[in-house]
Amino acid sequence: MKYAKSLLAISAALILGTAHANNIEVVAQIDDTRPGNITVTQQGRTFLSMQPLDNPEYRVVELMSDGSTKPFPNVDWADGPDKGDVGFASVIGIESTPDGVVWILDMGSKNSPAQIVAWDTLNNRLFKRIEIDSDATVDNSFLQDFVIDTKRNKIYIADTSLGNLSGAPAPAFVVVDLGTGNSRRVLQANKALLAPEHDLIIDGSLMATKRENGNSDAIYLSLNPITMDAQNEWVYFGTVNGSVIYRLPASSLANDNLTDSQLSKTIEFYGEKRPSDGMIMADNGDIYVGDIEKNAISIVTKDGFKTFAQDDNLLSWADGFSIQNGYLYITQNSLHLNPALNQGEEGSVKPYHILRIKLNQ
């Protein structure tokens, strides 16, 4: 595909200084559809979901070493369920495990069920497909992102729901048992999962949606950033508009005998953050989280947070994160300038970027 340009051959020109002593390396430029999330496998391959709000031709792609992209795992899967025998409808969440399996969360559509598809990249074959139970979602579900609990063989999905964009906010966790294929919905509309009414002002403009009557309303997005520690002990989460990171024990979230009331009591405050989309925890416990109002990335620990990197262009809505081989990989997509979040107007200045920053660990 032609819309990605690699700059790897001129790496000396890629190191762009920031105001915060961390260098941002441009891995590739994307001139067409916004990238969504990113995963870099232990074997060194890079995969991207393509932002559903841009109606991408291919829902998931592999980023090649020359900067080109190709549909992943093949055209039939990547071009949607309306063509061929199989297909992803709408994808943001994408992760990988050390065995080279890439896990893809398809939000589904009116005519296509939500599903988890796992692809074995070492043997180029379908590893697992799980259809998410319809009673684990609601009418305005938006299955945004997820973490994999390899210790308990579960996946925990952050269902943002569509906030105040469509219907009443109903964020929840969807817990998927990878052994049985069963899924269940927990903690719906819990206070810790709901977005505060904090207006997002980015580059001087209000993030807002334009209604059919012509009015513009500020957007409040709930449960979204989610990550897990390397020991699979805690699930960390927050909201887009919010300034708090919470956590709860993975053992509690995995326990289908707990009521919502009991599960709610296991949620605890972890630390502060800025309004954010993506979030990831490194093996040493540092959490890297976007700062969408400041075009930055922060590091969060229990002792507080500080700015890790800032760049008004390269970090305009840092969305997805992946950590591999000592680097933090980032997708940048100016998502707040998509018409759905920008009062009906497309305000982005392309290209979008795939970035990486060396971690001092």
C-alpha positions as semicolon CSV with decimal commas, in nm:
position;residue;x (nm);y (nm);z (nm)
1;M;0,000;0,000;0,000
2;K;0,121;0,349;-0,076
3;Y;0,007;0,562;0,214
4;A;0,288;0,477;0,456
5;K;0,638;0,618;0,410
6;S;0,933;0,468;0,594
7;L;1,210;0,692;0,716
8;L;1,422;0,408;0,850
9;A;1,691;0,448;0,586
10;I;1,771;0,796;0,709
11;S;1,755;0,730;1,080
12;A;1,986;1,016;1,166
13;A;1,716;1,254;1,050
14;L;1,450;1,080;1,254
15;I;1,565;1,179;1,601
16;L;1,361;1,482;1,692
17;G;1,437;1,655;2,019
18;T;1,157;1,737;2,256
19;A;1,134;1,978;2,541
20;H;1,165;1,692;2,788
21;A;1,497;1,525;2,707
22;N;1,347;1,221;2,536
23;N;1,396;1,175;2,164
24;I;1,108;1,077;1,940
25;E;1,198;0,856;1,646
26;V;0,965;0,851;1,348
27;V;0,930;0,491;1,234
28;A;0,680;0,563;0,956
29;Q;0,445;0,827;0,822
30;I;0,090;0,738;0,725
31;D;-0,071;0,965;0,470
32;D;-0,420;0,818;0,451
33;T;-0,625;0,648;0,724
34;R;-0,554;0,716;1,090
35;P;-0,379;0,434;1,273
36;G;-0,555;0,313;1,585
37;N;-0,359;0,088;1,818
38;I;-0,026;-0,090;1,771
39;T;0,140;-0,411;1,880
40;V;0,500;-0,510;1,818
41;T;0,558;-0,882;1,859
42;Q;0,850;-1,038;2,040
43;Q;0,964;-1,154;1,696
44;G;0,983;-0,791;1,578
45;R;0,677;-0,763;1,352
46;T;0,451;-0,456;1,380
47;F;0,074;-0,461;1,343
48;L;-0,175;-0,173;1,342
49;S;-0,548;-0,143;1,375
50;M;-0,688;0,132;1,155
51;Q;-0,920;0,384;1,321
52;P;-1,285;0,288;1,254
53;L;-1,397;0,653;1,249
54;D;-1,202;0,689;0,923
55;N;-1,384;0,400;0,751
56;P;-1,058;0,229;0,653
57;E;-1,027;0,001;0,353
58;Y;-0,837;-0,249;0,568
59;R;-0,919;-0,282;0,938
60;V;-0,582;-0,432;1,038
61;V;-0,247;-0,406;0,861
62;E;0,112;-0,511;0,910
63;L;0,369;-0,233;0,894
64;M;0,662;-0,358;0,690
65;S;1,027;-0,263;0,738
66;D;1,019;-0,037;0,430
67;G;0,721;0,154;0,568
68;S;0,462;-0,002;0,341
69;T;0,161;-0,182;0,485
70;K;-0,029;-0,492;0,386
71;P;-0,366;-0,628;0,500
72;F;-0,344;-0,858;0,800
73;P;-0,381;-1,148;0,827
74;N;-0,503;-1,139;0,468
75;V;-0,735;-0,936;0,248
76;D;-1,041;-1,149;0,327
77;W;-1,016;-1,080;0,700
78;A;-0,896;-0,721;0,673
79;D;-1,145;-0,581;0,420
80;G;-1,454;-0,633;0,633
81;P;-1,732;-0,889;0,678
82;D;-1,930;-0,775;0,374
83;K;-1,668;-0,912;0,134
84;G;-1,556;-1,272;0,110
85;D;-1,614;-1,537;0,372
86;V;-1,479;-1,369;0,688
87;G;-1,384;-1,022;0,804
88;F;-1,332;-0,767;1,078
89;A;-1,602;-0,501;1,101
90;S;-1,441;-0,243;1,329
91;V;-1,111;-0,279;1,514
92;I;-0,917;-0,072;1,766
93;G;-0,784;-0,318;2,024
94;I;-0,486;-0,527;1,917
95;E;-0,230;-0,708;2,134
96;S;0,027;-0,987;2,100
97;T;0,170;-1,256;2,323
98;P;0,531;-1,383;2,333
99;D;0,438;-1,688;2,124
100;G;0,375;-1,465;1,823
101;V;-0,004;-1,477;1,842
102;V;-0,173;-1,146;1,754
103;W;-0,505;-1,091;1,931
104;I;-0,760;-0,867;1,759
105;L;-1,078;-0,724;1,914
106;D;-1,348;-0,667;1,653
107;M;-1,627;-0,446;1,787
108;G;-1,864;-0,586;1,528
109;S;-2,149;-0,404;1,357
110;K;-2,525;-0,430;1,314
111;N;-2,475;-0,723;1,079
112;S;-2,161;-0,875;1,227
113;P;-2,103;-0,999;1,583
114;A;-1,832;-0,868;1,810
115;Q;-1,547;-1,116;1,821
116;I;-1,194;-1,188;1,931
117;V;-0,969;-1,328;1,660
118;A;-0,623;-1,463;1,742
119;W;-0,378;-1,523;1,459
120;D;-0,062;-1,733;1,487
121;T;0,196;-1,524;1,300
122;L;0,466;-1,792;1,325
123;N;0,258;-2,049;1,135
124;N;0,026;-1,804;0,953
125;R;-0,294;-1,969;1,069
126;L;-0,603;-1,895;1,274
127;F;-0,528;-1,972;1,638
128;K;-0,863;-1,892;1,800
129;R;-1,191;-1,716;1,730
130;I;-1,441;-1,629;2,002
131;E;-1,774;-1,459;1,940
132;I;-1,862;-1,228;2,228
133;D;-2,197;-1,310;2,385
134;S;-2,464;-1,058;2,290
135;D;-2,576;-1,022;2,651
136;A;-2,225;-0,899;2,740
137;T;-2,278;-0,585;2,530
138;V;-2,534;-0,305;2,515
139;D;-2,680;-0,105;2,227
140;N;-2,412;0,165;2,246
141;S;-2,118;-0,061;2,328
142;F;-1,778;0,044;2,199
143;L;-1,532;-0,237;2,271
144;Q;-1,227;-0,018;2,274
145;D;-0,926;-0,199;2,414
146;F;-0,827;-0,500;2,622
147;V;-0,559;-0,680;2,819
148;I;-0,470;-1,049;2,820
149;D;-0,442;-1,230;3,152
150;T;-0,225;-1,529;3,057
151;K;-0,218;-1,646;3,419
152;R;-0,596;-1,701;3,429
153;N;-0,660;-1,745;3,055
154;K;-0,892;-1,443;3,041
155;I;-0,927;-1,126;2,839
156;Y;-1,058;-0,808;3,003
157;I;-1,220;-0,563;2,760
158;A;-1,279;-0,195;2,828
159;D;-1,623;-0,118;2,686
160;T;-1,623;0,260;2,672
161;S;-1,977;0,266;2,541
162;L;-2,034;0,576;2,331
163;G;-2,034;0,812;2,626
164;N;-2,273;1,096;2,564
165;L;-2,235;1,059;2,187
166;S;-2,520;0,808;2,165
167;G;-2,753;0,712;2,446
168;A;-2,671;0,700;2,815
169;P;-2,311;0,621;2,912
170;A;-2,284;0,254;3,013
171;P;-1,913;0,171;3,044
172;A;-1,825;-0,176;3,171
173;F;-1,566;-0,449;3,169
174;V;-1,635;-0,749;2,949
175;V;-1,459;-1,059;3,082
176;V;-1,390;-1,330;2,823
177;D;-1,289;-1,681;2,926
178;L;-1,049;-1,803;2,658
179;G;-1,107;-2,164;2,757
180;T;-1,487;-2,179;2,747
181;G;-1,544;-1,884;2,514
182;N;-1,801;-1,742;2,756
183;S;-1,818;-1,369;2,821
184;R;-1,989;-1,160;3,087
185;R;-2,042;-0,792;3,161
186;V;-1,945;-0,646;3,498
187;L;-1,935;-0,311;3,680
188;Q;-2,158;-0,136;3,426
189;A;-2,181;0,238;3,499
190;N;-1,969;0,203;3,811
191;K;-1,856;0,546;3,928
192;A;-1,489;0,466;3,867
193;L;-1,567;0,382;3,503
194;L;-1,774;0,693;3,425
195;A;-1,618;1,004;3,274
196;P;-1,630;1,326;3,474
197;E;-1,777;1,626;3,296
198;H;-1,437;1,773;3,225
199;D;-1,441;1,960;2,893
200;L;-1,142;1,861;2,680
201;I;-0,966;2,165;2,536
202;I;-0,697;2,065;2,287
203;D;-0,493;2,328;2,104
204;G;-0,746;2,586;2,218
205;S;-1,053;2,406;2,081
206;L;-1,331;2,219;2,258
207;M;-1,364;1,851;2,170
208;A;-1,733;1,837;2,083
209;T;-1,989;1,669;1,863
210;K;-2,237;1,853;1,644
211;R;-2,597;1,739;1,690
212;E;-2,859;1,717;1,418
213;N;-3,015;2,040;1,547
214;G;-2,685;2,220;1,489
215;N;-2,588;2,246;1,855
216;S;-2,244;2,136;1,971
217;D;-2,201;1,935;2,290
218;A;-1,878;1,863;2,474
219;I;-1,782;1,494;2,464
220;Y;-1,726;1,289;2,778
221;L;-1,565;0,948;2,716
222;S;-1,562;0,689;2,992
223;L;-1,358;0,372;3,058
224;N;-1,089;0,346;2,792
225;P;-0,720;0,334;2,892
226;I;-0,642;-0,011;3,033
227;T;-0,323;-0,199;3,111
228;M;-0,190;-0,480;3,328
229;D;0,129;-0,550;3,518
230;A;0,378;-0,810;3,398
231;Q;0,283;-1,044;3,683
232;N;-0,085;-1,043;3,581
233;E;-0,187;-0,934;3,930
234;W;-0,354;-0,595;3,873
235;V;-0,568;-0,437;3,601
236;Y;-0,518;-0,060;3,577
237;F;-0,778;0,161;3,411
238;G;-0,913;0,512;3,373
239;T;-1,139;0,729;3,161
240;V;-1,052;0,956;2,870
241;N;-1,172;1,277;3,033
242;G;-1,067;1,180;3,382
243;S;-0,753;1,243;3,585
244;V;-0,738;0,923;3,793
245;I;-0,591;0,577;3,742
246;Y;-0,769;0,304;3,935
247;R;-0,676;-0,060;3,970
248;L;-0,841;-0,381;4,080
249;P;-0,705;-0,733;4,131
250;A;-0,714;-0,949;3,820
251;S;-0,815;-1,238;4,044
252;S;-1,130;-1,046;4,139
253;L;-1,216;-0,948;3,783
254;A;-1,172;-1,310;3,676
255;N;-1,393;-1,441;3,957
256;D;-1,740;-1,498;3,817
257;N;-1,876;-1,569;4,165
258;L;-1,839;-1,206;4,277
259;T;-2,135;-0,972;4,250
260;D;-2,083;-0,624;4,109
261;S;-2,113;-0,487;4,461
262;Q;-1,839;-0,718;4,586
263;L;-1,620;-0,649;4,283
264;S;-1,662;-0,274;4,323
265;K;-1,514;-0,293;4,672
266;T;-1,186;-0,426;4,527
267;I;-1,130;-0,112;4,315
268;E;-0,865;0,119;4,457
269;F;-0,710;0,453;4,367
270;Y;-0,362;0,413;4,214
271;G;-0,251;0,755;4,096
272;E;-0,321;1,069;3,899
273;K;-0,294;1,122;3,525
274;R;-0,397;1,371;3,261
275;P;-0,689;1,316;3,020
276;S;-0,572;1,032;2,800
277;D;-0,642;0,760;2,551
278;G;-0,373;0,490;2,544
279;M;-0,193;0,352;2,848
280;I;0,066;0,079;2,902
281;M;0,269;-0,052;3,197
282;A;0,635;-0,142;3,152
283;D;0,788;-0,445;3,322
284;N;0,938;-0,221;3,593
285;G;0,594;-0,087;3,688
286;D;0,612;0,253;3,517
287;I;0,288;0,344;3,342
288;Y;0,314;0,542;3,019
289;V;-0,007;0,726;2,941
290;G;-0,104;0,984;2,684
291;D;-0,176;1,345;2,774
292;I;-0,410;1,447;2,495
293;E;-0,461;1,807;2,612
294;K;-0,087;1,877;2,624
295;N;0,024;1,674;2,318
296;A;0,242;1,469;2,549
297;I;0,309;1,137;2,718
298;S;0,342;1,106;3,095
299;I;0,503;0,851;3,325
300;V;0,285;0,757;3,621
301;T;0,399;0,585;3,939
302;K;0,246;0,569;4,285
303;D;0,465;0,867;4,370
304;G;0,301;1,084;4,104
305;F;0,335;1,162;3,737
306;K;0,567;1,367;3,521
307;T;0,598;1,450;3,154
308;F;0,800;1,194;2,959
309;A;0,783;1,351;2,612
310;Q;0,602;1,644;2,450
311;D;0,565;1,755;2,089
312;D;0,273;1,957;1,953
313;N;0,293;1,782;1,615
314;L;0,430;1,434;1,671
315;L;0,227;1,371;1,987
316;S;-0,102;1,523;1,872
317;W;-0,327;1,258;2,031
318;A;-0,090;0,976;2,121
319;D;-0,330;0,685;2,090
320;G;-0,192;0,331;2,104
321;F;0,120;0,201;2,282
322;S;0,335;-0,110;2,267
323;I;0,664;-0,187;2,443
324;Q;0,923;-0,412;2,283
325;N;1,303;-0,442;2,292
326;G;1,346;-0,138;2,516
327;Y;1,131;0,097;2,307
328;L;0,791;0,253;2,359
329;Y;0,603;0,240;2,026
330;I;0,327;0,494;1,970
331;T;0,054;0,571;1,718
332;Q;-0,024;0,941;1,666
333;N;-0,347;1,026;1,489
334;S;-0,493;1,366;1,591
335;L;-0,815;1,182;1,668
336;H;-0,975;1,490;1,824
337;L;-0,975;1,646;1,476
338;N;-1,187;1,371;1,322
339;P;-1,531;1,512;1,228
340;A;-1,705;1,294;1,489
341;L;-1,510;1,467;1,766
342;N;-1,453;1,804;1,600
343;Q;-1,803;1,942;1,550
344;G;-1,840;1,785;1,206
345;E;-1,516;1,917;1,058
346;E;-1,203;1,725;0,956
347;G;-0,921;1,936;1,093
348;S;-0,623;1,702;1,075
349;V;-0,297;1,784;0,905
350;K;-0,150;1,466;0,763
351;P;0,066;1,262;0,783
352;Y;-0,002;1,061;1,094
353;H;0,291;0,889;1,259
354;I;0,420;0,564;1,399
355;L;0,680;0,661;1,659
356;R;0,915;0,510;1,911
357;I;1,108;0,636;2,212
358;K;1,397;0,458;2,381
359;L;1,318;0,373;2,743
360;N;1,580;0,419;3,012
361;Q;1,526;0,091;3,192
